[in-house]
Amino acid sequence: MTLEEKVAQMLQLVASYFIGSGEDSQITGPMESLGITEETVAQAGTALGLGGAAKIIQVQENHMKNDRLGIPLIFMADIIHGYKTIFPVPLAIGSSWDQELAEQSAAIAAKESAVSGLHVTFAPMVDLVRDPRWGRVMESTGEDSYLNSLFARAFVRGFQGEDLTNDFSRVAACVKHFAAYGAGEGGREYNTVDLSERQLREYYFPAYKAALEEGCEMVMTSFNTVHGSPATGNKPLMRGVLREEWGFDGVLISDWGAVIELIAHGVAEDEKAAALLAVNAGVDIEMMTSCYPKFLPELVRSGQVDEALIDEAVLRILTLKNKLGLFENPLRGADPEAEREVVYCDEHRAAARKLASKSAVLLKNSGILPLEADRKLALIGPFAQSTDILGPWAWNGAEGNIATLEEAFKGKIEASNLLVAQGSGIDTVTTGQLEEALRTAAQADVIVLALGESSPMSGEGGSRADITLPKAQLQLIAHLRTLDKPMVTILFNGRPLDLHGVYDQVDALLEAWFPGSEGALAIADIIFGAVNPSGRLSMSFPQAVGQIPVYYNHFNTGRPKKASEPENRYASQYLDIPNEPLYPFGFGLSYTEFEYSQMTLSSEEMNPQSALEVKVTLTNKGVLAGEEVVQLYIRDITGEVVRPVKELKGYSKVLLQPGESKQVSFIVTEEQLRYHHSDLSFTSDAGEFAVFVGANSRDAEEKRFRLQK
Ligand code: BGC
């Protein structure tokens, strides 16, 4: 390969650059804006953002003709929670606490993508999130690194399967955004991240590492700084931690435009300097800017870049192509006929419905839910008839074909028992809409409000400083409250919201998130009792924005607020709101009631050789079958550095029939008690530990044991 050919492999362009490449003059415009030649496009290594077997076959075949060496392109795209069959957003999948269904959702997404011609998905996004102002929390599985790691593994298994070379129904995964993209200051998109090495290693790194341990083929750099250097030019992070320490030898891709952004960050003077920083950091593919093709050949020829760096990057890219089987089968799984059968098929839609019904979280219930089918309902709100329930990452979702809540309700009750009014827009309301809502609601027994955020209000570029529901919708609630009728609210949104003006006004509250293609049907299943809700929050809902970041595994501080000293001013607290979130991590209600009893430890002492068994009896005290997520937390009472007040170490999903009891058991080992010390060693300390078992991070029974070493 010539130097130019090698460097072109390191370039990723949106697929439109390749459409008609060599024949179609339309490509000249964008090509000119990137300052690259037609020859570079013909030799480029990977394409982004196209789906559809026929299109991809055409582009690949054309590319193979134009590229002197006939090296196939890799087609990559963001298949985040489904290709055409859209599953709930990842934050909702996190709330399912169901790794099996998460894996299945990724396998289905892979199957639909692969048959439509794709080879790599830019997922899973495993960034730890503690700030719901950030719009991309919807793409994460939440605030806990242990839970995120389990989901990271499940998604990677689902996307990649066991044999990418021969199993053409799978795609390679790309874990992102390395590292700590979720920790942007103030929750503002693309903002600075400045975390200590301990914070990074203890909380932010584990989920990326878990994805790699599961065999994830690719990593994407993040837009933010880490220790003062933008990740995309951060050699200690990329070559040091990722490659040398963790042994990652797969392909590292920049995020979109992140190489050229090294200039705006203020660490590179120009595109040439940006290319130098990124290649030295070990970034193999530059996404959608052209610093590499424009300057790497020159940097090599002038001796500023060792050609061995280029060879190493190209070898990694070609190795991935080989692993995907592309040299033998450049079209891989792309098959227009099979595509018509596989994509959005009934089986996939049923799986999406199931996961949506497991992801919704019941936050409040006076007993009004599930609704009886013979009551007259007024379904009101901007989501009553909306199909905007796929979420902000569903660029390819089959929108024309999804049920609205109104349609889903009609499948459950007599049409004459369902009255519908729009009530308000997402953030606008007129007197006419309010009057119509009041008139409609006045004729009903129960008001069901379908409220939330439109999809562009979260996702990339979707940071908000005020995370209450838009004023128009709060006004709608306040108006309907005057009728003094039972009110149920269903929320569609991509982040934990500040729910003042909502939770305190309604009799029941169901967090549906963006539930995906079959979401409305799944929500109707829950509302009318065909499904008993079992979702549990994987991210805390704050009392107010002023409390953020609020997360369950915080430190104690030297002056923790004590219930026994409510008047003590000099405790770590706010004067105007509680310290605790409105709804804590792990929280979620059921239509039945679970009782925890007889928590026991097999011993009050353990050592590195002897594990400890924690047992608890769970009883379903209600009249409906239900699924509980029994959660195990641990606290290291005295550490060498401060330790969180609680950390999730295990959980078990238990399905119980009415009246049924089950003993649930967890094994605690010394390994689970390890953490990063001040010298960054990862070990445990002898001493006292608290172990908690319960229904969420707040309501759990505590016992103590000692680790002997
Ligand atoms: C996002 C990535 C995404 C990429 C490609 C970027 O703006 O941050 O998550 O994979 O675009 O679409």
CSV table of N, CA, C and O in Angstrom, one decimal, residues 53-107:
chain,number,residue,atom,x,y,z
A,53,ALA,N,-30.0,-2.6,2.7
A,53,ALA,CA,-29.1,-3.5,1.9
A,53,ALA,C,-28.8,-3.1,0.5
A,53,ALA,O,-27.7,-3.1,0.1
A,54,ALA,N,-29.9,-2.6,-0.2
A,54,ALA,CA,-29.6,-2.3,-1.6
A,54,ALA,C,-28.6,-1.2,-1.8
A,54,ALA,O,-27.7,-1.3,-2.6
A,55,LYS,N,-28.8,-0.2,-1.0
A,55,LYS,CA,-27.9,1.0,-1.0
A,55,LYS,C,-26.5,0.6,-0.7
A,55,LYS,O,-25.5,1.0,-1.4
A,56,ILE,N,-26.4,-0.2,0.4
A,56,ILE,CA,-25.0,-0.5,0.8
A,56,ILE,C,-24.3,-1.4,-0.2
A,56,ILE,O,-23.1,-1.3,-0.5
A,57,ILE,N,-25.1,-2.3,-0.8
A,57,ILE,CA,-24.5,-3.2,-1.8
A,57,ILE,C,-24.0,-2.4,-2.9
A,57,ILE,O,-22.8,-2.5,-3.4
A,58,GLN,N,-24.8,-1.4,-3.3
A,58,GLN,CA,-24.4,-0.5,-4.5
A,58,GLN,C,-23.1,0.2,-4.1
A,58,GLN,O,-22.2,0.3,-4.9
A,59,VAL,N,-23.1,0.8,-2.9
A,59,VAL,CA,-21.9,1.6,-2.6
A,59,VAL,C,-20.6,0.7,-2.5
A,59,VAL,O,-19.6,1.0,-2.9
A,60,GLN,N,-20.8,-0.5,-1.8
A,60,GLN,CA,-19.7,-1.4,-1.7
A,60,GLN,C,-19.2,-1.8,-3.0
A,60,GLN,O,-17.9,-1.8,-3.3
A,61,GLU,N,-20.1,-2.2,-3.9
A,61,GLU,CA,-19.6,-2.7,-5.2
A,61,GLU,C,-18.9,-1.6,-6.0
A,61,GLU,O,-17.8,-1.9,-6.6
A,62,ASN,N,-19.5,-0.5,-5.9
A,62,ASN,CA,-18.9,0.7,-6.6
A,62,ASN,C,-17.5,1.0,-6.0
A,62,ASN,O,-16.5,1.2,-6.7
A,63,HIS,N,-17.4,0.9,-4.7
A,63,HIS,CA,-16.1,1.2,-4.0
A,63,HIS,C,-15.1,0.2,-4.4
A,63,HIS,O,-13.9,0.5,-4.7
A,64,MET,N,-15.5,-1.1,-4.4
A,64,MET,CA,-14.5,-2.1,-4.8
A,64,MET,C,-13.9,-1.9,-6.2
A,64,MET,O,-12.8,-2.3,-6.5
A,65,LYS,N,-14.8,-1.3,-7.0
A,65,LYS,CA,-14.3,-1.1,-8.4
A,65,LYS,C,-13.3,0.1,-8.4
A,65,LYS,O,-12.3,0.0,-9.1
A,66,ASN,N,-13.6,1.1,-7.6
A,66,ASN,CA,-12.8,2.3,-7.7
A,66,ASN,C,-11.5,2.2,-6.9
A,66,ASN,O,-10.5,3.0,-7.1
A,67,ASP,N,-11.4,1.4,-5.8
A,67,ASP,CA,-10.3,1.3,-5.0
A,67,ASP,C,-9.2,0.3,-5.7
A,67,ASP,O,-9.5,-0.8,-5.9
A,68,ARG,N,-8.0,0.9,-5.9
A,68,ARG,CA,-7.0,0.1,-6.6
A,68,ARG,C,-6.8,-1.3,-6.0
A,68,ARG,O,-6.7,-2.3,-6.7
A,69,LEU,N,-6.9,-1.3,-4.7
A,69,LEU,CA,-6.5,-2.6,-4.0
A,69,LEU,C,-7.8,-3.4,-3.7
A,69,LEU,O,-7.7,-4.5,-3.2
A,70,GLY,N,-8.9,-2.8,-4.0
A,70,GLY,CA,-10.2,-3.6,-3.7
A,70,GLY,C,-10.4,-3.9,-2.3
A,70,GLY,O,-10.8,-5.0,-1.9
A,71,ILE,N,-10.1,-3.0,-1.4
A,71,ILE,CA,-10.3,-3.3,0.0
A,71,ILE,C,-11.7,-2.8,0.4
A,71,ILE,O,-12.1,-1.7,0.1
A,72,PRO,N,-12.5,-3.7,0.9
A,72,PRO,CA,-13.9,-3.3,1.2
A,72,PRO,C,-14.0,-2.3,2.3
A,72,PRO,O,-13.2,-2.1,3.1
A,73,LEU,N,-15.1,-1.5,2.2
A,73,LEU,CA,-15.4,-0.5,3.2
A,73,LEU,C,-16.1,-1.2,4.4
A,73,LEU,O,-16.7,-2.3,4.2
A,74,ILE,N,-15.9,-0.7,5.6
A,74,ILE,CA,-16.7,-1.1,6.7
A,74,ILE,C,-17.8,-0.1,6.8
A,74,ILE,O,-17.6,1.1,6.8
A,75,PHE,N,-19.1,-0.5,6.9
A,75,PHE,CA,-20.2,0.4,7.1
A,75,PHE,C,-20.6,0.4,8.6
A,75,PHE,O,-20.9,-0.6,9.2
A,76,MET,N,-20.5,1.6,9.2
A,76,MET,CA,-20.8,1.8,10.6
A,76,MET,C,-22.0,2.7,10.8
A,76,MET,O,-22.2,3.6,9.9
A,77,ALA,N,-22.7,2.6,11.8
A,77,ALA,CA,-23.8,3.5,12.1
A,77,ALA,C,-24.2,3.4,13.6
A,77,ALA,O,-23.8,2.5,14.3
A,78,ASP,N,-25.0,4.4,14.0
A,78,ASP,CA,-25.4,4.4,15.4
A,78,ASP,C,-26.7,3.6,15.6
A,78,ASP,O,-27.8,4.1,15.3
A,79,ILE,N,-26.5,2.4,15.9
A,79,ILE,CA,-27.7,1.5,16.2
A,79,ILE,C,-27.7,1.4,17.7
A,79,ILE,O,-27.2,0.5,18.3
A,80,ILE,N,-28.4,2.3,18.3
A,80,ILE,CA,-28.2,2.5,19.8
A,80,ILE,C,-29.2,1.6,20.5
A,80,ILE,O,-28.8,1.0,21.5
A,81,HIS,N,-30.5,1.7,20.1
A,81,HIS,CA,-31.5,0.8,20.8
A,81,HIS,C,-32.4,0.3,19.8
A,81,HIS,O,-33.7,0.3,20.0
A,82,GLY,N,-31.9,-0.3,18.7
A,82,GLY,CA,-32.7,-0.9,17.7
A,82,GLY,C,-32.4,-0.2,16.3
A,82,GLY,O,-32.0,1.0,16.3
A,83,TYR,N,-32.6,-1.0,15.3
A,83,TYR,CA,-32.4,-0.5,13.9
A,83,TYR,C,-33.7,0.0,13.4
A,83,TYR,O,-34.0,1.2,13.4
A,84,LYS,N,-34.7,-0.8,13.0
A,84,LYS,CA,-36.0,-0.3,12.7
A,84,LYS,C,-37.0,-0.7,13.8
A,84,LYS,O,-37.8,0.1,14.2
A,85,THR,N,-36.8,-1.9,14.4
A,85,THR,CA,-37.6,-2.2,15.6
A,85,THR,C,-36.9,-1.4,16.7
A,85,THR,O,-35.8,-1.8,17.1
A,86,ILE,N,-37.5,-0.4,17.3
A,86,ILE,CA,-36.9,0.4,18.3
A,86,ILE,C,-37.3,-0.1,19.7
A,86,ILE,O,-38.5,-0.2,20.0
A,87,PHE,N,-36.2,-0.4,20.5
A,87,PHE,CA,-36.4,-0.8,21.9
A,87,PHE,C,-36.5,0.5,22.7
A,87,PHE,O,-36.2,1.6,22.2
A,88,PRO,N,-36.8,0.4,24.0
A,88,PRO,CA,-36.8,1.6,24.8
A,88,PRO,C,-35.3,2.1,24.8
A,88,PRO,O,-34.4,1.4,24.6
A,89,VAL,N,-35.2,3.4,25.2
A,89,VAL,CA,-33.9,4.1,25.2
A,89,VAL,C,-33.0,3.3,26.3
A,89,VAL,O,-33.6,2.8,27.2
A,90,PRO,N,-31.7,3.4,26.2
A,90,PRO,CA,-30.9,2.7,27.1
A,90,PRO,C,-31.2,3.0,28.6
A,90,PRO,O,-31.1,2.1,29.4
A,91,LEU,N,-31.5,4.2,28.9
A,91,LEU,CA,-31.8,4.5,30.3
A,91,LEU,C,-33.0,3.7,30.8
A,91,LEU,O,-33.1,3.3,32.0
A,92,ALA,N,-33.9,3.5,29.9
A,92,ALA,CA,-35.1,2.7,30.2
A,92,ALA,C,-34.7,1.2,30.3
A,92,ALA,O,-35.1,0.5,31.3
A,93,ILE,N,-33.8,0.8,29.4
A,93,ILE,CA,-33.3,-0.6,29.5
A,93,ILE,C,-32.6,-0.8,30.8
A,93,ILE,O,-32.8,-1.8,31.5
A,94,GLY,N,-31.8,0.2,31.3
A,94,GLY,CA,-31.2,0.2,32.6
A,94,GLY,C,-32.2,0.0,33.7
A,94,GLY,O,-32.0,-0.8,34.6
A,95,SER,N,-33.4,0.6,33.5
A,95,SER,CA,-34.4,0.4,34.6
A,95,SER,C,-35.1,-0.9,34.6
A,95,SER,O,-35.8,-1.3,35.5
A,96,SER,N,-34.8,-1.7,33.5
A,96,SER,CA,-35.4,-3.1,33.5
A,96,SER,C,-34.6,-4.0,34.4
A,96,SER,O,-35.0,-5.0,34.8
A,97,TRP,N,-33.3,-3.7,34.7
A,97,TRP,CA,-32.4,-4.5,35.4
A,97,TRP,C,-32.4,-5.9,34.8
A,97,TRP,O,-32.2,-6.9,35.5
A,98,ASP,N,-32.6,-6.0,33.5
A,98,ASP,CA,-32.8,-7.3,32.9
A,98,ASP,C,-31.7,-7.5,31.8
A,98,ASP,O,-31.9,-7.1,30.7
A,99,GLN,N,-30.6,-8.1,32.2
A,99,GLN,CA,-29.5,-8.3,31.3
A,99,GLN,C,-29.9,-9.2,30.1
A,99,GLN,O,-29.4,-9.0,29.0
A,100,GLU,N,-30.7,-10.2,30.4
A,100,GLU,CA,-31.0,-11.1,29.3
A,100,GLU,C,-31.8,-10.4,28.2
A,100,GLU,O,-31.5,-10.6,27.0
A,101,LEU,N,-32.8,-9.6,28.6
A,101,LEU,CA,-33.6,-8.9,27.6
A,101,LEU,C,-32.7,-7.8,26.9
A,101,LEU,O,-32.9,-7.5,25.7
A,102,ALA,N,-31.8,-7.2,27.7
A,102,ALA,CA,-30.9,-6.2,27.1
A,102,ALA,C,-30.1,-6.9,26.0
A,102,ALA,O,-29.9,-6.4,24.9
A,103,GLU,N,-29.5,-8.1,26.3
A,103,GLU,CA,-28.7,-8.8,25.3
A,103,GLU,C,-29.6,-9.1,24.1
A,103,GLU,O,-29.1,-9.0,22.9
A,104,GLN,N,-30.8,-9.6,24.3
A,104,GLN,CA,-31.7,-9.9,23.2
A,104,GLN,C,-32.0,-8.7,22.3
A,104,GLN,O,-32.0,-8.8,21.1
A,105,SER,N,-32.2,-7.6,23.0
A,105,SER,CA,-32.5,-6.3,22.2
A,105,SER,C,-31.3,-6.0,21.3
A,105,SER,O,-31.4,-5.6,20.1
A,106,ALA,N,-30.1,-6.2,21.8
A,106,ALA,CA,-28.9,-5.9,21.0
A,106,ALA,C,-28.7,-6.9,19.9
A,106,ALA,O,-28.3,-6.6,18.8
A,107,ALA,N,-29.1,-8.2,20.2
A,107,ALA,CA,-28.9,-9.2,19.1
A,107,ALA,C,-29.9,-8.9,18.0
A,107,ALA,O,-29.6,-9.1,16.8
